[in-house]
XYZ file of C-alpha atoms in Angstrom:
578
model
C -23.949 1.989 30.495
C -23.587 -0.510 27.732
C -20.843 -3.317 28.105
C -18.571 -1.774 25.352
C -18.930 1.503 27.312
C -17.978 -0.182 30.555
C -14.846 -1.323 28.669
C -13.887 2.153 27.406
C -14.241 3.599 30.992
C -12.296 0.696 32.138
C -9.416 1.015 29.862
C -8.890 4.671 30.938
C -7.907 4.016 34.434
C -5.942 0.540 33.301
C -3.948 2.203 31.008
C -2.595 5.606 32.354
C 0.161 5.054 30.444
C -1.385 5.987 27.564
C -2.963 9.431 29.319
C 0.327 10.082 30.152
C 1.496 10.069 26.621
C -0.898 11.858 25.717
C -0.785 14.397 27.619
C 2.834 14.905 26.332
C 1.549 15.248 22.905
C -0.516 17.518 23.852
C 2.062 19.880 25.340
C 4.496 19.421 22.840
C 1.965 19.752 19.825
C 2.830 23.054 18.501
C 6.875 22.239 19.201
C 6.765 19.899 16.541
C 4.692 21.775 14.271
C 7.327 24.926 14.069
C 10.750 22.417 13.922
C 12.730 23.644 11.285
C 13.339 21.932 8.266
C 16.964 21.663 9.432
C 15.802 19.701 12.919
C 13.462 17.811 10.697
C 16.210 16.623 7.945
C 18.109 15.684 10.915
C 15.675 13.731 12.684
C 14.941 11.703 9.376
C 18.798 10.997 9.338
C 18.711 10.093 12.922
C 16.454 7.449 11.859
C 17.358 6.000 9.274
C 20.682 5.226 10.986
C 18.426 2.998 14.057
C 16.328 1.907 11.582
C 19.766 -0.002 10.628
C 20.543 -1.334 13.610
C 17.439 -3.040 14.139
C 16.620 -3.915 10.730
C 18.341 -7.466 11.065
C 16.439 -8.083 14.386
C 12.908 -6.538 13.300
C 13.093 -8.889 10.112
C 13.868 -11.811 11.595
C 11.266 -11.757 14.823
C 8.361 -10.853 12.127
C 9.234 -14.024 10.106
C 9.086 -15.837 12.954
C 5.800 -14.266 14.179
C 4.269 -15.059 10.484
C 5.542 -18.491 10.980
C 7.871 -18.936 8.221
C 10.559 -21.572 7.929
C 14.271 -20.541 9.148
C 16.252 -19.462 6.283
C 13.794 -18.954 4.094
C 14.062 -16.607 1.309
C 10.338 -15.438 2.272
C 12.081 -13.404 4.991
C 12.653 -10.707 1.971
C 8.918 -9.605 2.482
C 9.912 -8.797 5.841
C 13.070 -6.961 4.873
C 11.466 -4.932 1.657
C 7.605 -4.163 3.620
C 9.314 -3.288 7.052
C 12.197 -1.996 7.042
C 13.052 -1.097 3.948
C 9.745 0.633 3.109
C 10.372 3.147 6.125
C 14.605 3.757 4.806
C 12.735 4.315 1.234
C 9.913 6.818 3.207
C 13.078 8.530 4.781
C 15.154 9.134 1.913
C 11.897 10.369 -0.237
C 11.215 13.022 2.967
C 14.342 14.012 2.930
C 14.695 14.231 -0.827
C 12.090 17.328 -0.451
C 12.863 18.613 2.630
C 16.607 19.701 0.839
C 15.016 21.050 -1.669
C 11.825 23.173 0.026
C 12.767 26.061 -0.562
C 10.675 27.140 -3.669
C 9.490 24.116 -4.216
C 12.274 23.070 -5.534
C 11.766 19.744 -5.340
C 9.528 19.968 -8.260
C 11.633 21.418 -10.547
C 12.685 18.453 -12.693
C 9.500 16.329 -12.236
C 8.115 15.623 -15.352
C 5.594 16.177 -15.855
C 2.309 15.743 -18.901
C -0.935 17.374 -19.980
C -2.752 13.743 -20.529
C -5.261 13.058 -23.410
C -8.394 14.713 -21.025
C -6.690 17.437 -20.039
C -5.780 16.116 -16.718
C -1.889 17.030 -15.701
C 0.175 13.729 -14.982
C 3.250 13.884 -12.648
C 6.114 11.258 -13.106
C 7.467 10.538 -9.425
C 9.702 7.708 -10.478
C 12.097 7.314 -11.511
C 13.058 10.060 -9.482
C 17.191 9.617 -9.779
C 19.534 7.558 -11.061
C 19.233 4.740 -8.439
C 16.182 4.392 -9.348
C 16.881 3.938 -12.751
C 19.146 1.470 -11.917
C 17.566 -0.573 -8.993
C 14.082 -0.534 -10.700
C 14.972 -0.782 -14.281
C 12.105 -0.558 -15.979
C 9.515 0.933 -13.488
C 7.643 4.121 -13.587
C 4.927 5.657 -11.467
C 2.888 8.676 -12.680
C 0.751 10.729 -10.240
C -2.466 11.401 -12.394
C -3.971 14.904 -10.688
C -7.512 16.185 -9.569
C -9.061 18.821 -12.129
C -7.594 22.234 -11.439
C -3.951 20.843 -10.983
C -1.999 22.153 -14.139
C 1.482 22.648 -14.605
C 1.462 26.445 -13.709
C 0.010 25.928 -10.524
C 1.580 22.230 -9.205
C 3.408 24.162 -6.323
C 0.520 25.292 -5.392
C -0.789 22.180 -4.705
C 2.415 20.882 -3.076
C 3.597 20.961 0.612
C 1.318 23.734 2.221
C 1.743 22.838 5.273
C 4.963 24.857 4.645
C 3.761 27.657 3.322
C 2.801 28.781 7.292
C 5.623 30.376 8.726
C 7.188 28.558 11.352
C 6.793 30.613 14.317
C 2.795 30.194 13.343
C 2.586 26.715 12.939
C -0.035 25.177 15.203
C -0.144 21.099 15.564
C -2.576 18.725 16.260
C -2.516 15.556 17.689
C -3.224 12.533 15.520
C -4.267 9.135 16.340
C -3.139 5.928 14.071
C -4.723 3.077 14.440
C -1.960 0.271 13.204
C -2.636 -2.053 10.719
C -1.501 -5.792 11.664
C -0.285 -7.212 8.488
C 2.482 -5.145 7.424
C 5.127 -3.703 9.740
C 5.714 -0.070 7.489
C 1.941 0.658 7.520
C 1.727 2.122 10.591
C 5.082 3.583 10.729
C 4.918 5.175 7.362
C 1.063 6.435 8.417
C 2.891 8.835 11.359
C 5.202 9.948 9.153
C 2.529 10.556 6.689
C 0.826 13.205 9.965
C 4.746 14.248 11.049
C 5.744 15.452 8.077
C 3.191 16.472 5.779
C 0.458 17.480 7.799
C 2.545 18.951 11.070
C 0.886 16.120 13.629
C 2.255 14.592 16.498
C 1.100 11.368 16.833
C -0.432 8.218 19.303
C 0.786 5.249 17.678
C -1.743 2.386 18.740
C -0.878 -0.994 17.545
C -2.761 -3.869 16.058
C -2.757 -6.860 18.488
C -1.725 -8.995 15.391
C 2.178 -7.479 15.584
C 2.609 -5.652 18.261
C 5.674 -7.676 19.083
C 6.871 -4.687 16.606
C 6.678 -1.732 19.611
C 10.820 -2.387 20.974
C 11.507 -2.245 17.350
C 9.598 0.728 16.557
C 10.370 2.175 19.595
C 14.684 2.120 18.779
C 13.868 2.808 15.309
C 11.740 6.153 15.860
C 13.364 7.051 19.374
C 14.213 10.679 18.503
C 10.992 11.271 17.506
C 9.487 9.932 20.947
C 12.062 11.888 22.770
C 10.984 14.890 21.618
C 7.289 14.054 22.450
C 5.910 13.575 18.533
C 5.198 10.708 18.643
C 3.969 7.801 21.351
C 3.380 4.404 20.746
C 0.515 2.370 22.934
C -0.833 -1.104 22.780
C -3.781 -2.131 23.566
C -7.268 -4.316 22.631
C -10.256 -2.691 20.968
C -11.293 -0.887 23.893
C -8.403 1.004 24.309
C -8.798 2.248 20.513
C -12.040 2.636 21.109
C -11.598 4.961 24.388
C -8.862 7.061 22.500
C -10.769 7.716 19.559
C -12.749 9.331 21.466
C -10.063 11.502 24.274
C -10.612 15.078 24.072
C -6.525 15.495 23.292
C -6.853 13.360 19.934
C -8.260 15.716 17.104
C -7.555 13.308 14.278
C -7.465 9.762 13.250
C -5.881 7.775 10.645
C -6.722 4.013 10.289
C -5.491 0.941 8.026
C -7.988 -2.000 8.983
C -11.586 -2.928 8.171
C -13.887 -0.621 6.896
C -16.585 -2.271 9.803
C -13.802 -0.943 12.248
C -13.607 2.642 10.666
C -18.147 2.601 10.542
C -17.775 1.637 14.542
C -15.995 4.325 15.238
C -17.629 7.085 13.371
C -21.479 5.840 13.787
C -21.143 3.125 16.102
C -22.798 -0.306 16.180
C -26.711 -2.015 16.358
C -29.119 0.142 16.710
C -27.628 3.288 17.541
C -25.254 2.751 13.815
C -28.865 2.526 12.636
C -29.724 5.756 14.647
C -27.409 7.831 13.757
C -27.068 6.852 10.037
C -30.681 7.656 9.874
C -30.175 11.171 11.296
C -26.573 11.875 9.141
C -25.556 12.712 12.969
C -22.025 10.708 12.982
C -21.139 9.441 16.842
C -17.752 10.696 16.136
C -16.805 13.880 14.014
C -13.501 14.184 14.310
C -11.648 13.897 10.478
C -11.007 10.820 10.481
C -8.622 9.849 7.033
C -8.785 6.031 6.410
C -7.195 2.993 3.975
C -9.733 -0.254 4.468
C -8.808 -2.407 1.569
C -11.029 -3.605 -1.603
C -12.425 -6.231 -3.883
C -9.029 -6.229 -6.028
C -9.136 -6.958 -9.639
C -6.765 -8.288 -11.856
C -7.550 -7.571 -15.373
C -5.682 -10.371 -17.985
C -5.682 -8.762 -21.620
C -5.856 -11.574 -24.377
C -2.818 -11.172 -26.596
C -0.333 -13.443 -28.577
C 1.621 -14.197 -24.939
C 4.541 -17.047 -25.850
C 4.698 -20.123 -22.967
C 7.440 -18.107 -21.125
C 5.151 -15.224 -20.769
C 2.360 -17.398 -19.343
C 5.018 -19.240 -17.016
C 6.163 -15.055 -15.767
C 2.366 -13.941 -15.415
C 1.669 -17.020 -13.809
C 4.530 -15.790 -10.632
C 3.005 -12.746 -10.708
C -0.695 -13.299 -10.355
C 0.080 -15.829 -7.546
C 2.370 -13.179 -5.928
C -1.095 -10.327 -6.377
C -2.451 -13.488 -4.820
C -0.382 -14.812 -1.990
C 2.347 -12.619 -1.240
C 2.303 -11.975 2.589
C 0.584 -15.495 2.721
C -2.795 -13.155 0.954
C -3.248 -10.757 4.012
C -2.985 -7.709 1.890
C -5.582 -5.158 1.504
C -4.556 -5.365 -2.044
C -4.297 -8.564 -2.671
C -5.798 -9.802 -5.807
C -9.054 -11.047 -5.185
C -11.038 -11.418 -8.419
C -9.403 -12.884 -11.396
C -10.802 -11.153 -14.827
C -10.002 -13.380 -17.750
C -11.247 -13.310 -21.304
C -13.748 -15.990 -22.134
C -12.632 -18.265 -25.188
C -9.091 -17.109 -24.924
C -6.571 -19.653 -26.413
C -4.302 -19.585 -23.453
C -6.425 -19.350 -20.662
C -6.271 -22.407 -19.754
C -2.847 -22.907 -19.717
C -2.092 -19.516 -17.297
C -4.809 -20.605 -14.853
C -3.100 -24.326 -14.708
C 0.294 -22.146 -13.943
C -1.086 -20.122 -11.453
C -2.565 -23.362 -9.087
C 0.937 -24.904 -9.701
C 2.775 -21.773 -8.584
C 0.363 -21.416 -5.855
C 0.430 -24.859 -4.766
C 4.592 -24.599 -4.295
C 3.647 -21.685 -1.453
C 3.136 -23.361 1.788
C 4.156 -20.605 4.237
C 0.910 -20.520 7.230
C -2.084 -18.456 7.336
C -0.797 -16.258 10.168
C -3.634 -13.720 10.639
C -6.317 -14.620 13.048
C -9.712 -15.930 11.071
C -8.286 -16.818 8.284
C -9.406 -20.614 8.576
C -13.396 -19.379 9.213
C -12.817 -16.217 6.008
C -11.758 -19.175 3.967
C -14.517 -21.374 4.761
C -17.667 -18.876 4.725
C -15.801 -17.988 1.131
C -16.059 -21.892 0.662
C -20.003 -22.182 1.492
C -20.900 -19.775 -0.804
C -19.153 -21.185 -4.057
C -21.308 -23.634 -6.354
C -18.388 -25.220 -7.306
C -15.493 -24.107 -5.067
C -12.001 -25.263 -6.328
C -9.185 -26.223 -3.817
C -5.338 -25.978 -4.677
C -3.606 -27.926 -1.628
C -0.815 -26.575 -0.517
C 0.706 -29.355 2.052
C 0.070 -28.176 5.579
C -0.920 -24.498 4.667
C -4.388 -23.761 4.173
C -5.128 -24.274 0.564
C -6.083 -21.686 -2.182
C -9.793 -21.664 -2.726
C -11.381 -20.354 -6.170
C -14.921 -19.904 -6.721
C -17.022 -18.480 -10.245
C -17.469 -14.413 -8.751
C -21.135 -15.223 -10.718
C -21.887 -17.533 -7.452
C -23.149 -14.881 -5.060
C -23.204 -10.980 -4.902
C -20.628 -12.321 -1.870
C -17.323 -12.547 -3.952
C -18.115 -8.972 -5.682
C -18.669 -7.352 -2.020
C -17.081 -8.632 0.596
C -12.458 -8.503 0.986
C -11.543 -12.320 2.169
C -8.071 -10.998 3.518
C -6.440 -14.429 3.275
C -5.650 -16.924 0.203
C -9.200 -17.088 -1.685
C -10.044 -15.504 -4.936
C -12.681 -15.928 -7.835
C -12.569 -16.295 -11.331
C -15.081 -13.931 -14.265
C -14.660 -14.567 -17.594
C -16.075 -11.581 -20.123
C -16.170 -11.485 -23.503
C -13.522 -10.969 -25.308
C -14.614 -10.428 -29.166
C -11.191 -8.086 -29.740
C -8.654 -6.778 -26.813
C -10.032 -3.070 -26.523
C -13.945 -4.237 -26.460
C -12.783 -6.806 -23.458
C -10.954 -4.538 -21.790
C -13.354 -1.499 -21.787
C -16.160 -4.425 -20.637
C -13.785 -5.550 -17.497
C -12.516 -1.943 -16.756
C -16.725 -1.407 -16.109
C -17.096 -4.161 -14.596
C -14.163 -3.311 -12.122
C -15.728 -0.444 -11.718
C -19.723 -0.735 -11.232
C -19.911 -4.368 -9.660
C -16.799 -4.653 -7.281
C -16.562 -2.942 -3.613
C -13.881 -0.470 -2.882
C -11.331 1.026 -4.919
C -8.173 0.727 -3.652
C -5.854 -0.589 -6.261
C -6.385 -2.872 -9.812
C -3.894 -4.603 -11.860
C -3.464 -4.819 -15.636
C -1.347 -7.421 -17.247
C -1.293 -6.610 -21.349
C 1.082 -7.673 -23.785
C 3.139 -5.064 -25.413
C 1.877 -6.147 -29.146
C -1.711 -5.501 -27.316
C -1.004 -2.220 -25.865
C 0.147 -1.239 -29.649
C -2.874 -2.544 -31.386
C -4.849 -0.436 -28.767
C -2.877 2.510 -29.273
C -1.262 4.718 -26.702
C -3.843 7.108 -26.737
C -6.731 4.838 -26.741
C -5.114 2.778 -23.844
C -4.783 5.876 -21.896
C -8.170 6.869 -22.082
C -9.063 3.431 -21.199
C -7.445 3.590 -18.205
C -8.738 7.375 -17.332
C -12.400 5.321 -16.862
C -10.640 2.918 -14.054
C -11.232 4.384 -11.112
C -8.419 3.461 -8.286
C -6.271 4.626 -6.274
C -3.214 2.793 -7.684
C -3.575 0.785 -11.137
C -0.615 -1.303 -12.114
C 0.441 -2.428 -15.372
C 2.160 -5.213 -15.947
C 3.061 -5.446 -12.189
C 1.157 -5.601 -8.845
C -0.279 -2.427 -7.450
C 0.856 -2.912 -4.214
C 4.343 -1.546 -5.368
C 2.955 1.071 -4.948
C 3.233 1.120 -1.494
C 6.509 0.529 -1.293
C 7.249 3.607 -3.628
C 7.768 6.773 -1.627
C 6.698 8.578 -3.883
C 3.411 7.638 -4.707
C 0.293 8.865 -2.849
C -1.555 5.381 -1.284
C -5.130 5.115 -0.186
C -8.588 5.186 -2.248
C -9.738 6.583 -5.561
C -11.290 10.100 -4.061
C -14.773 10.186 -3.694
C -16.157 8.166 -0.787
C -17.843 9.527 2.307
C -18.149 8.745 5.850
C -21.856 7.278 5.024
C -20.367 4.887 1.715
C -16.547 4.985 2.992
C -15.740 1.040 1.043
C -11.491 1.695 0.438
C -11.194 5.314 2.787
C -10.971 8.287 2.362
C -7.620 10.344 1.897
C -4.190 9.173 1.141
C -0.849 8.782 3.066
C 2.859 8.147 2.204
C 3.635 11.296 -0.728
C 6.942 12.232 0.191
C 6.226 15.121 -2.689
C 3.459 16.362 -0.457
C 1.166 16.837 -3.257
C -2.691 18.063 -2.898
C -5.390 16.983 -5.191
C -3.790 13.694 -6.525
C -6.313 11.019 -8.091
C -4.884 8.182 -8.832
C -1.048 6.742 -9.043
C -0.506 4.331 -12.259
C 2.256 2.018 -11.839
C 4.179 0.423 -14.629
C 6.862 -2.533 -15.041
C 7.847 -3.994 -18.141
C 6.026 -7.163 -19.552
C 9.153 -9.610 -19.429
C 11.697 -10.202 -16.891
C 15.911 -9.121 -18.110
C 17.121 -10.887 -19.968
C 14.309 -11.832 -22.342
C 13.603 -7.525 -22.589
C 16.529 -7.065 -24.463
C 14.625 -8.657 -27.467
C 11.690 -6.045 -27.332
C 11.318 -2.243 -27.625
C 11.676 -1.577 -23.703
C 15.199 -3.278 -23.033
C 15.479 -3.092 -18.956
C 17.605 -4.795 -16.306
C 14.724 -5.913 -14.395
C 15.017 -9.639 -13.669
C 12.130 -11.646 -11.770
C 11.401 -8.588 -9.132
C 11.932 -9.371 -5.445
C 8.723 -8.742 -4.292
C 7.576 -12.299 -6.209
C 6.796 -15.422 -3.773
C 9.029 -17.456 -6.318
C 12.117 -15.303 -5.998
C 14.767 -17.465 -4.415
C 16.934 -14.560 -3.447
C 15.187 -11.934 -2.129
C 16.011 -12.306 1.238
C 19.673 -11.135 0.176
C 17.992 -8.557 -2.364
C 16.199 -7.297 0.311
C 18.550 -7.080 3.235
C 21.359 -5.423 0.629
C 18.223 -2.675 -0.620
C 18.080 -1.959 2.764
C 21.748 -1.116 3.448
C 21.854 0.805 0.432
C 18.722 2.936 0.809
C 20.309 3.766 4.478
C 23.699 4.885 2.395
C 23.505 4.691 -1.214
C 26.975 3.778 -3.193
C 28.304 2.845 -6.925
C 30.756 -0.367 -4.597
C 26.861 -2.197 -3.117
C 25.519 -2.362 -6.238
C 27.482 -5.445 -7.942
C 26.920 -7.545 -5.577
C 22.707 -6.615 -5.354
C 22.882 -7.003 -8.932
C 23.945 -10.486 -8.914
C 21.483 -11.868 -6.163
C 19.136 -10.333 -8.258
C 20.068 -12.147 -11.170
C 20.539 -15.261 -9.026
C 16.758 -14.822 -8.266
């Protein structure tokens, strides 16, 4: 018996806590699996009203945990990517849920044949709030071939097409992420809801701190034996992925993590790979971050539009002090461009003003192997925080393959003879030279959009292959979207997994989606009102330079739980304040 193996066996009879739970999983598997979409609406309810009571609490303890400063408006991530994610994944369950019957939910989607005959869903806005709250925004769910408008419901929420009384469940492990408090969360909802699975919750080391939070917040759902939640090291995930009572897995880490578990490690990886004979078989649906691109677009951008773009590339960049699986990791720019120069001096200024720590474990040896390999490696201090470091992505195959998962990022600079010849050059390059496709970003000035032509742009984008491309914004708004269907461009296997395989969140329940393209408008309110696209979107919350979004984000929160015309003055104007 190998040392890990004497680990595994060891962690069975340390932890019977965890047989125990799931062993009630087990028993109750099928219960879940026929509740009726009356117990279900009224779990979500039940809820979303804990959720509220810790909300305050949860916040607080993880800005404390990722070592930010008392007070400080920073706390907002915590609000928006914790709680307020998980109120949003609520209301968009419920949202269907009232309206299942038929598929009714899908009746006023719109929805578009696009330009290679591909059907195109538009999942927000998605009601009024929304139109109000994210002035501005869109996200369209771009479908798999075979999708079409006469056969969406088809392709919607079949695990409700079963009868009730013939339901069966399963029992589904998550592995937690450690980064972001909804992930894991939002990942059992993901197997409750959609795909009928009770769940083993097993958290990250990084923030379990989380569990007494989780555990108020999702108590009705652990009462009735749906859903446990475990801690434990690496071999305690390792032992339950592979318990005979665990038929599924879902996991938001590292994509060495994910290749562990399914062929193992050494020699017998080598072994198995070698044979196509995986060590574990279960199905096994997974999110393991990317190489992220940004894409910059040359076009006639004025110095208020560089000062804007420059907040939101550092926010790609450094928002949750960079430990994002979609962080921004490889700056495109075009070569030559007249006001390069001046965005890239922006961005180090805006990303020298965030000192928050480097919270995640490793980050201070990821930052220096990224170091070693640069020719040329550029620091931007950042007082007591570990600084920014930017390397040429030309230095070593290194920066093209390998996710950093902290604040590094490198710079290419293509061609850029007119705006449609660049971009089609950096879309490929996106696409053939950087690992994993888990989400890109676009930012393109309106006048260059034009001069491209709707059309043209579109079909440009149709050759981007991602889960989530965002335009104008960061594509990890996406993941705070209900709505929107989060994981990998589809594609990869178990033998090339690089960004997973299957998505999560979808509170639509669709099938066969391919991709999620979100928008946001190229200027903050009030500088939109002099454009085509007026919107009342002012600097958005989610940026590290917003001085008000703890307030934003604490008052979303409130609202999402009970939505009324008398909150929204005041959320305006700490928005505005922002």
């Amino acid at each position: 018996m190998t040392t890990t193996e004497q680990e595994v066996a060891t962690a069975a009879s340390r932890y019977p806590q965890h047989e125990a739970a799931l062993e009630a999983l087990y028993r109750h598997r099928n219960d879940w699996a026929q509740t009726s979409v009356e117990e279900r609406l009224s779990v979500l309810q039940q809820v979303k009203d804990a959720l509220l009571v810790v909300a305050e609490d949860w916040a607080m303890a993880a800005s404390k945990a990722k070592g930010l400063p008392e007070s400080s408006p920073l706390a907002g991530e915590e609000w928006l990517a914790g709680p307020g994610a998980m109120m949003a994944g609520c209301n968009g369950l419920m949202h269907t849920l009232q309206q299942l019957e038929g598929k009714a939910f899908l009746d006023g989607v719109p929805r578009r044949t696009l330009a290679n005959g591909r059907l195109s869903v538009r999942v927000t806005p998605s009601s009024h709030w929304d139109r109000l709250l994210l002035s501005g925004i869109t996200a369209d769910v771009w479908m798999q071939s075979g999708v079409t408008e006469g056969n969406l419901a088809e392709h919607a929420a079949l695990a409700y097409d079963v009868p009730e009384e013939k339901r069966e469940g399963k029992v589904a492990l998550i592995l937690g992420a450690g980064n972001v408090a909804s992930i894991a969360p939002l990942d059992v909802f993901h197997k409750l809801f959609v795909e009928n699975q009770v769940c083993l919750l097993k958290l990250n080391p990084v923030n379990d701190y989380l569990l007494p939070f989780l555990e108020k917040a999702l108590a009705v759902l652990i009462d009735r034996n749906a859903l446990h939640i475990v801690k434990g090291d690496g071999a305690v995930g390792a032992w339950l992925t592979e318990h005979p009572y665990i038929e599924e897995m879902h996991i938001t880490g590292a994509e060495a993590t994910h290749d562990a578990i399914v062929w193992g490690t050494g020699d017998e990886a080598l072994r198995n790979r070698e044979a196509g004979t995986p060590r574990n078989s279960k199905r096994f649906t997974s999110e393991l971050g990317a190489v992220c691109p940004t894409i910059v677009v040359p076009g006639p951008w004025s110095k208020a539009d560089i000062a804007f773009q420059a907040e939101q590339l550092a926010t790609q960049k450094l928002q949750n002090s960079g430990f994002n699986c979609v962080a921004c990791q490889v700056l495109i720019m075009p070569r030559g461009w007249e006001h390069g120069a001046d965005l890239l001096e922006q961005l180090k200024t805006v990303m020298a003003s965030s000192t928050r720590p480097a919270y995640y474990p490793g980050a201070a040896d990821r930052l220096a192997a990224f170091r070693e390999k640069a020719n040329d490696p550029v620091e931007v201090s950042r007082g007591e925080a570990l600084p920014v470091i930017m390397a040429k992505t030309s230095d070593a195959d290194y920066f093209r393959e390998a996710e950093v998962f902290g604040p590094a990022m490198s710079l290419t600079e293509l061609e850029a003879g007119d705006a449609e010849s660049y971009l089609r050059a950096a879309i490929d390059y996106a696409n053939e030279k950087l690992h994993g496709t888990l989400g890109a970003n676009i930012v393109i000035h309106p006048e260059t959009r034009r001069a491209i032509g709707k059309q043209r742009f579109e079909e440009l984008i149709t050759e981007l292959r991602y889960g989530t491309i965002a335009i104008n914004t960061w594509s990890g708004i996406g993941f705070l979207l209900a709505p929107c269907p989060w994981g990998a461009f589809p594609g990869h296997t178990l033998e090339d997994v690089q960004s997973g395989i299957g998505t999560v969140h979808n509170c639509l329940m669709l099938e066969k989606t391919e991709r999620t393209i979100v928008e946001a408008p190229f200027r903050p309110f009030p500088r939109t009102l002099l454009t085509g696209r007026p919107t009342l979107l002012p600097r958005p919350p989610w940026f590290i330079t917003n001085r008000r979004q703890d307030r934003v984000a604490e008052l979303l929160v409130d609202f999402y739980h009970a939505p009324g015309w008398l909150k929204l003055p005041r959320l305006f104007l700490h928005s505005l304040q922002g």
